[in-house]
Structures are given as structure tokens and as C-alpha cells.
Short mmCIF file of C-alpha atoms and ligand atoms in Angstrom, two decimals:
data_model
loop_
_atom_site.label_atom_id
_atom_site.label_comp_id
_atom_site.label_asym_id
_atom_site.label_seq_id
_atom_site.Cartn_x
_atom_site.Cartn_y
_atom_site.Cartn_z
CA MET W 5 10.57 7.28 -37.53
CA LYS W 6 9.06 5.55 -34.68
CA PHE W 7 8.69 6.83 -31.06
CA PHE W 8 7.63 5.25 -27.57
CA ILE W 9 6.35 7.67 -24.59
CA SER W 10 6.69 6.65 -21.08
CA ALA W 11 4.17 8.41 -19.40
CA ASP W 12 3.84 9.27 -15.57
CA MET W 13 1.63 11.37 -13.79
CA GLU W 14 3.47 13.42 -10.95
CA GLY W 15 5.38 15.71 -13.11
CA ILE W 16 1.87 16.64 -15.39
CA SER W 17 1.18 20.13 -15.55
CA GLY W 18 -0.99 21.22 -12.86
CA VAL W 19 -0.21 18.47 -10.34
CA ALA W 20 1.19 19.87 -6.79
CA THR W 21 0.09 17.39 -4.49
CA ASN W 22 -0.26 13.87 -4.11
CA GLN W 23 -4.37 14.41 -2.70
CA GLN W 24 -4.88 15.62 -6.43
CA LEU W 25 -3.98 12.06 -7.92
CA LYS W 26 -5.87 10.35 -5.01
CA THR W 27 -9.26 12.05 -4.39
CA PRO W 28 -11.71 10.77 -6.98
CA SER W 29 -13.01 14.06 -8.19
CA GLU W 30 -9.65 15.72 -8.26
CA TYR W 31 -8.12 12.46 -9.99
CA GLN W 32 -10.55 12.68 -12.86
CA ARG W 33 -9.28 16.49 -13.70
CA PHE W 34 -5.73 15.34 -13.55
CA ARG W 35 -6.48 12.63 -15.71
CA LYS W 36 -7.51 14.82 -18.36
CA LEU W 37 -4.67 16.62 -17.85
CA MET W 38 -2.31 14.00 -18.15
CA THR W 39 -3.91 12.97 -21.67
CA ALA W 40 -3.43 16.44 -22.63
CA ASP W 41 0.40 16.94 -21.59
CA VAL W 42 0.81 13.41 -23.53
CA ASN W 43 -1.30 14.80 -26.41
CA ALA W 44 1.37 17.77 -26.73
CA ALA W 45 4.55 15.45 -26.85
CA ILE W 46 2.76 13.57 -29.50
CA GLU W 47 1.97 16.61 -31.57
CA GLY W 48 5.28 17.67 -30.98
CA ALA W 49 6.84 14.54 -32.21
CA PHE W 50 5.11 14.32 -34.83
CA ASN W 51 5.89 17.70 -36.22
CA GLY W 52 9.44 16.93 -35.62
CA GLY W 53 9.35 14.21 -38.12
CA ALA W 54 7.78 11.05 -36.10
CA THR W 55 5.46 8.62 -37.99
CA GLU W 56 4.43 6.30 -35.50
CA ILE W 57 3.79 6.56 -31.71
CA VAL W 58 3.13 4.28 -29.00
CA VAL W 59 2.74 5.51 -25.56
CA ALA W 60 2.74 3.14 -21.95
CA ASP W 61 0.85 4.68 -19.46
CA GLY W 62 2.73 4.37 -16.25
CA HIS W 63 1.39 5.99 -13.19
CA GLY W 64 -0.50 3.80 -10.58
CA ASN W 65 -2.97 1.19 -11.94
CA MET W 66 -1.44 2.18 -15.47
CA SER W 67 -4.91 3.20 -16.63
CA ASN W 68 -5.07 6.86 -16.26
CA ILE W 69 -5.07 8.49 -19.89
CA ILE W 70 -8.18 8.90 -21.29
CA ILE W 71 -8.15 7.03 -24.59
CA GLU W 72 -10.93 8.66 -26.44
CA GLU W 73 -9.23 12.16 -25.76
CA LEU W 74 -5.79 10.74 -26.79
CA ASP W 75 -4.38 11.77 -30.31
CA LYS W 76 -6.00 9.18 -32.87
CA ARG W 77 -2.26 8.84 -34.60
CA ALA W 78 -1.00 7.47 -31.28
CA ARG W 79 -1.58 3.71 -29.65
CA LEU W 80 -1.93 3.34 -25.97
CA VAL W 81 -0.59 0.44 -23.68
CA SER W 82 -3.09 0.63 -20.70
CA GLY W 83 -3.35 -1.54 -17.76
CA ASN W 84 -1.11 -2.91 -15.42
CA ASN W 85 -0.51 -6.80 -15.71
CA ARG W 86 2.80 -5.98 -17.15
CA VAL W 87 6.22 -7.90 -16.85
CA MET W 88 7.69 -4.76 -18.50
CA CYS W 89 5.82 -2.31 -16.11
CA GLN W 90 6.39 0.89 -17.51
CA LEU W 91 8.25 0.05 -20.41
CA GLU W 92 5.63 -2.60 -21.92
CA GLY W 93 5.70 -2.38 -25.80
CA LEU W 94 8.92 -1.06 -26.28
CA ASP W 95 11.42 -2.84 -28.62
CA GLU W 96 14.46 -2.55 -30.93
CA THR W 97 11.87 -1.03 -33.66
CA PHE W 98 11.96 2.54 -31.95
CA ASP W 99 14.08 5.56 -32.86
CA GLY W 100 13.93 7.01 -29.44
CA ILE W 101 11.77 7.42 -25.84
CA LEU W 102 10.17 10.45 -24.23
CA PHE W 103 9.52 10.59 -20.98
CA VAL W 104 6.08 12.71 -19.89
CA GLY W 105 5.12 13.60 -16.61
CA HIS W 106 7.73 11.92 -14.44
CA HIS W 107 9.08 12.70 -11.69
CA GLY W 108 12.15 13.12 -9.06
CA ARG W 109 13.90 9.81 -7.50
CA GLU W 110 13.12 9.19 -3.79
CA GLY W 111 15.71 10.96 -1.35
CA GLY W 112 17.14 12.98 -4.49
CA SER W 113 16.28 16.48 -4.28
CA ASP W 114 14.32 17.97 -1.25
CA VAL W 115 11.76 19.59 -3.29
CA ALA W 116 10.96 17.42 -6.16
CA VAL W 117 7.05 17.12 -6.57
CA ILE W 118 6.06 13.77 -5.30
CA SER W 119 9.36 12.12 -5.49
CA HIS W 120 9.77 8.35 -5.26
CA SER W 121 10.91 5.56 -6.91
CA LEU W 122 8.70 3.21 -8.65
CA ALA W 123 6.57 2.46 -5.28
CA GLY W 124 6.60 4.92 -2.77
CA ILE W 125 4.71 2.44 -0.65
CA CYS W 126 7.82 0.27 -0.47
CA VAL W 127 10.97 1.28 -2.36
CA ASN W 128 13.35 3.92 -0.40
CA GLU W 129 16.06 3.47 -3.14
CA LEU W 130 17.43 1.87 -6.05
CA LYS W 131 21.01 1.34 -7.07
CA ILE W 132 22.09 -0.36 -10.09
CA ASN W 133 25.66 -1.01 -10.01
CA GLY W 134 26.37 0.42 -6.98
CA HIS W 135 24.86 3.73 -8.72
CA VAL W 136 21.61 5.29 -6.97
CA VAL W 137 19.16 5.72 -9.92
CA GLY W 138 15.70 7.11 -10.70
CA GLU W 139 12.90 5.55 -12.65
CA THR W 140 13.97 7.69 -15.93
CA GLU W 141 17.54 6.60 -15.61
CA MET W 142 16.59 3.04 -14.94
CA ASN W 143 14.41 3.18 -17.69
CA THR W 144 16.88 4.57 -19.80
CA TYR W 145 19.42 1.92 -19.58
CA VAL W 146 16.48 -0.75 -20.37
CA ALA W 147 15.61 1.68 -23.62
CA GLY W 148 19.71 1.30 -24.14
CA SER W 149 19.57 -2.62 -24.31
CA PHE W 150 16.78 -2.05 -27.02
CA GLY W 151 19.16 0.07 -28.87
CA VAL W 152 16.86 3.27 -28.01
CA PRO W 153 18.04 6.50 -27.05
CA PRO W 154 16.53 9.06 -24.76
CA VAL W 155 15.17 12.26 -26.17
CA PHE W 156 13.04 14.27 -23.81
CA ILE W 157 11.71 14.56 -20.37
CA SER W 158 9.16 16.77 -18.70
CA GLY W 159 8.36 17.42 -15.08
CA ASP W 160 9.24 19.82 -12.53
CA ASP W 161 12.45 22.09 -12.46
CA ALA W 162 14.26 19.46 -9.31
CA TYR W 163 13.51 16.36 -11.96
CA VAL W 164 14.77 17.85 -14.65
CA ARG W 165 17.99 18.90 -13.01
CA GLU W 166 18.17 15.36 -11.46
CA VAL W 167 18.37 13.60 -14.86
CA GLN W 168 20.24 15.87 -16.60
CA GLU W 169 23.26 15.10 -14.04
CA THR W 170 23.20 11.71 -15.99
CA LEU W 171 21.70 12.54 -18.84
CA PRO W 172 22.72 16.14 -20.00
CA GLN W 173 22.01 15.45 -23.64
CA VAL W 174 18.00 15.34 -23.45
CA GLU W 175 15.36 17.93 -24.46
CA ALA W 176 13.65 19.07 -21.31
CA ALA W 177 10.43 20.40 -20.59
CA VAL W 178 10.06 22.05 -17.59
CA THR W 179 6.04 22.31 -16.47
CA LYS W 180 6.26 23.75 -12.99
CA ARG W 181 9.05 24.97 -10.37
CA ALA W 182 9.21 22.61 -7.28
CA VAL W 183 8.61 24.15 -4.29
CA ASP W 184 8.31 21.10 -1.79
CA ARG W 185 7.73 17.48 -2.13
CA PHE W 186 3.78 18.46 -1.74
CA ALA W 187 3.80 22.31 -3.63
CA ALA W 188 4.71 23.60 -6.83
CA GLU W 189 4.75 26.88 -8.55
CA LEU W 190 2.55 26.08 -11.69
CA LEU W 191 2.26 27.38 -15.08
CA HIS W 192 -1.01 27.35 -16.58
CA PRO W 193 -1.39 23.75 -18.41
CA GLU W 194 -1.77 25.33 -21.86
CA VAL W 195 1.72 27.00 -21.50
CA ALA W 196 3.04 24.44 -20.05
CA GLN W 197 1.91 21.87 -23.19
CA GLU W 198 3.22 24.85 -25.46
CA ILE W 199 6.76 23.99 -23.90
CA ILE W 200 6.12 20.39 -24.17
CA ARG W 201 5.35 20.69 -27.86
CA GLU W 202 8.36 22.43 -28.84
CA LYS W 203 10.63 20.67 -26.91
CA ALA W 204 9.32 17.30 -28.12
CA GLU W 205 9.70 18.65 -31.71
CA THR W 206 13.13 19.50 -31.15
CA ALA W 207 13.90 16.23 -29.57
CA VAL W 208 12.68 14.00 -32.10
CA LYS W 209 14.22 16.37 -35.16
CA ASN W 210 17.68 15.52 -33.21
CA ALA W 211 16.75 11.99 -32.20
CA ALA W 212 19.22 10.43 -34.92
CA ASN W 213 22.27 12.05 -33.40
CA GLN W 214 21.44 10.89 -29.77
CA LYS W 215 23.10 7.39 -28.80
CA PRO W 216 21.51 4.85 -26.93
CA VAL W 217 22.98 4.71 -22.78
CA VAL W 218 23.94 1.16 -22.69
CA LEU W 219 24.88 -0.84 -19.95
CA GLU W 220 26.95 -3.99 -20.45
CA GLY W 221 25.77 -6.85 -18.00
CA PRO W 222 26.31 -8.29 -15.53
CA ILE W 223 23.71 -6.14 -13.76
CA THR W 224 23.52 -5.69 -10.02
CA PHE W 225 20.39 -4.07 -8.61
CA GLU W 226 20.45 -3.28 -4.72
CA ILE W 227 17.07 -2.30 -3.26
CA GLN W 228 16.35 -0.80 -0.23
CA PHE W 229 12.94 -1.04 0.96
CA LYS W 230 10.67 0.88 3.72
CA GLY W 231 9.86 -2.28 5.90
CA SER W 232 12.12 -5.35 6.63
CA GLN W 233 8.65 -7.50 5.84
CA GLN W 234 9.02 -6.02 2.24
CA ALA W 235 12.59 -6.81 2.00
CA LYS W 236 12.30 -10.49 3.64
CA MET W 237 9.58 -11.42 1.22
CA THR W 238 11.55 -11.00 -1.83
CA THR W 239 13.83 -13.59 -0.64
CA THR W 240 11.47 -16.30 -1.99
CA ILE W 241 13.08 -15.66 -5.22
CA PRO W 242 16.46 -17.84 -4.80
CA SER W 243 18.83 -15.02 -6.84
CA VAL W 244 17.98 -12.65 -3.95
CA GLU W 245 20.07 -12.06 -1.07
CA LEU W 246 19.14 -10.14 1.78
CA ILE W 247 22.16 -7.74 2.74
CA GLY W 248 20.39 -5.50 5.51
CA PRO W 249 17.27 -5.56 7.68
CA LYS W 250 15.48 -3.62 4.60
CA SER W 251 18.03 -4.23 1.55
CA ILE W 252 18.40 -6.81 -0.77
CA ARG W 253 20.79 -7.36 -4.13
CA PHE W 254 20.68 -9.63 -6.92
CA THR W 255 22.65 -10.08 -10.24
CA CYS W 256 21.08 -10.86 -13.62
CA ASP W 257 23.48 -10.83 -16.87
CA ASP W 258 21.48 -8.24 -18.79
CA MET W 259 19.53 -5.24 -17.95
CA ILE W 260 16.20 -6.25 -19.11
CA THR W 261 16.11 -9.72 -17.28
CA ALA W 262 17.46 -7.37 -14.01
CA TYR W 263 14.67 -4.97 -14.91
CA LYS W 264 11.98 -7.56 -14.92
CA HIS W 265 13.70 -9.15 -11.49
CA MET W 266 13.38 -5.82 -10.13
CA TRP W 267 9.56 -5.41 -10.80
CA GLY W 268 9.14 -8.91 -9.75
CA CYS W 269 10.57 -8.01 -6.26
CA VAL W 270 8.77 -4.60 -6.23
CA ILE W 271 5.56 -6.33 -6.81
CA ILE W 272 6.24 -8.53 -3.86
CA ALA W 273 7.25 -5.93 -1.34
CA ILE W 274 3.83 -4.19 -2.24
CA THR W 275 2.08 -7.13 -1.75
CA ALA W 276 3.83 -7.73 1.60
CA THR W 277 3.35 -4.53 3.12
CA ASN W 278 0.59 -5.67 5.31
CA GLY W 279 1.34 -9.46 4.95
CA VAL W 280 1.28 -11.19 1.79
CA LEU W 281 -2.32 -13.25 2.32
CA GLY W 282 -3.76 -9.92 4.43
CA SER W 283 -6.13 -9.04 1.46
CA VAL W 284 -6.71 -12.19 -0.38
CA ASN W 285 -10.15 -13.38 -0.52
CA ALA W 286 -9.82 -16.53 -2.22
ZN1 ZN V 308 3.61 7.80 -10.89
#
């Protein structure tokens, strides 16, 4: 059985503030913790019957996991020039997807640790077919298009509650109690990793009973950005319609195409934050 792990950083054991992920010396500590949480999920998955695992590093520059410390049985998608964003490498050959170290959506819980939606610098809200989504739900629909069911999540308790509103069937490992967007009551990482290991094992053992979550097309995305300059520049793509000063809409025939389109708009919006050519030295 083959499993895909989408790994993020905000929900990793020990993470409580943004500074920990940005200050260079602190960041090096949390890269190790991220790798250890992913290793716990890998070990649990193999204990549950997995025979092959691909991990996609999906936080920030998407090269956080320390490859030389990763469980040797897994392969790692690392680096950031990816058309499929956090899901690069996923296809119809997988039997389930695990979300390790993920986080609540922007504007969801008032306490979810470092809550945001894909890119905190520019995205205020993501809607799919009129329904507000976080990253885990959105990625689950993409996985559903490949016939791959969601089986496991790990992160803070507010994130877990948010995901379980729409995906109550997933196994969840709670790595900390959310106190504020920048505060948490932490478990020792080894304790949290034991929970991740056990829940990932259970998730993989039950994967055959889980169903992919499929959204039939057409798929309409609405994205509210943080700045009007970000929204406006995405209208350089002909399919994008401006529906408010900071909000856009577009429709695609299927979820995978819509996901790539969404990611393209977010890349443009990030680039437009301070003017699209403001930082180019060409
Ligand atoms: Zn992240």
C-alpha cells in the first residue's frame, strides 16, 4: 500500500509562534522537529501496512525537512517550483493521504496556532463552490480527484476540530492545545510523536475502508486577498474576474485544473505585494 504525506510546519510538535519558524537559529530547531514528526507518521504508516511512502514538504520554501534525518523508507519531494504546490507527486497510485503538521484556516478559530490559508501574506479567504475551505479540505478534494482518500491529520486541537467538521472520518493526532494564534500548551515532542505514530498506524490499517472525497466539476474558486493590488494583478489571467476590491472568481472544469489555477493566482498575488517588478534585478 502506497501513501502520500503532505507535511506542513505550523502544526508540528513544539511550534507555538511564527518567530520560531522565522528566526534562523530557532528555525533550525523546528526543522528537526518537523522531520521527527514526519518520521513518526512514516513509522506508524509502515507499522499499519504501508509499503511505499512519498512525503511532500509543503511549508514556506518547501525545503524544510532534513533529508539525511528522514526515515530511509520514504522519498521526499523538496523545493518550491511546483505546479501542484503542496501536492506535487500525488497521483492515482496512492491508497491514502496523511496531513502532518497542518494548521487552521485564516479567519476560522480564534485560537488556531499560526492560522492562515496557503499564503498568509496575501490570502484572506478561499472558497470552493461558495464554501469557505482551509488547506486540508482543499487538498482533500484534489486528492479525491485522484481517487485518494484522506486518512490522517496532525496539528493543534482547534485545527483538528475545524477539519473534523467536514471530514469526521479522519484519524487525528493532537500535538498541542491552541491557546492563541501565537501561543499553545505543548506536549513534549516525544509524547506527541508517540500519538502521531499510533494514529497513523490506525489510519493506514483502516485506509481501505475510507472513500475519496470527490467534488464534481465545474469548480468555482473565490479568493479574497489582503490587498487590492494583489487581487487586481491576478486579472492578467483572462479567466479571472474581479468581484470586489480584493476579491476574484474563476471557474474550471475540474478540481485539479482549478487547484493549479488557484496556485497561479496566489503566486501572482504574492509577487504583487509590493509591486510585481519591485524586487526583480533583471
Ligand atoms: Zn506552513
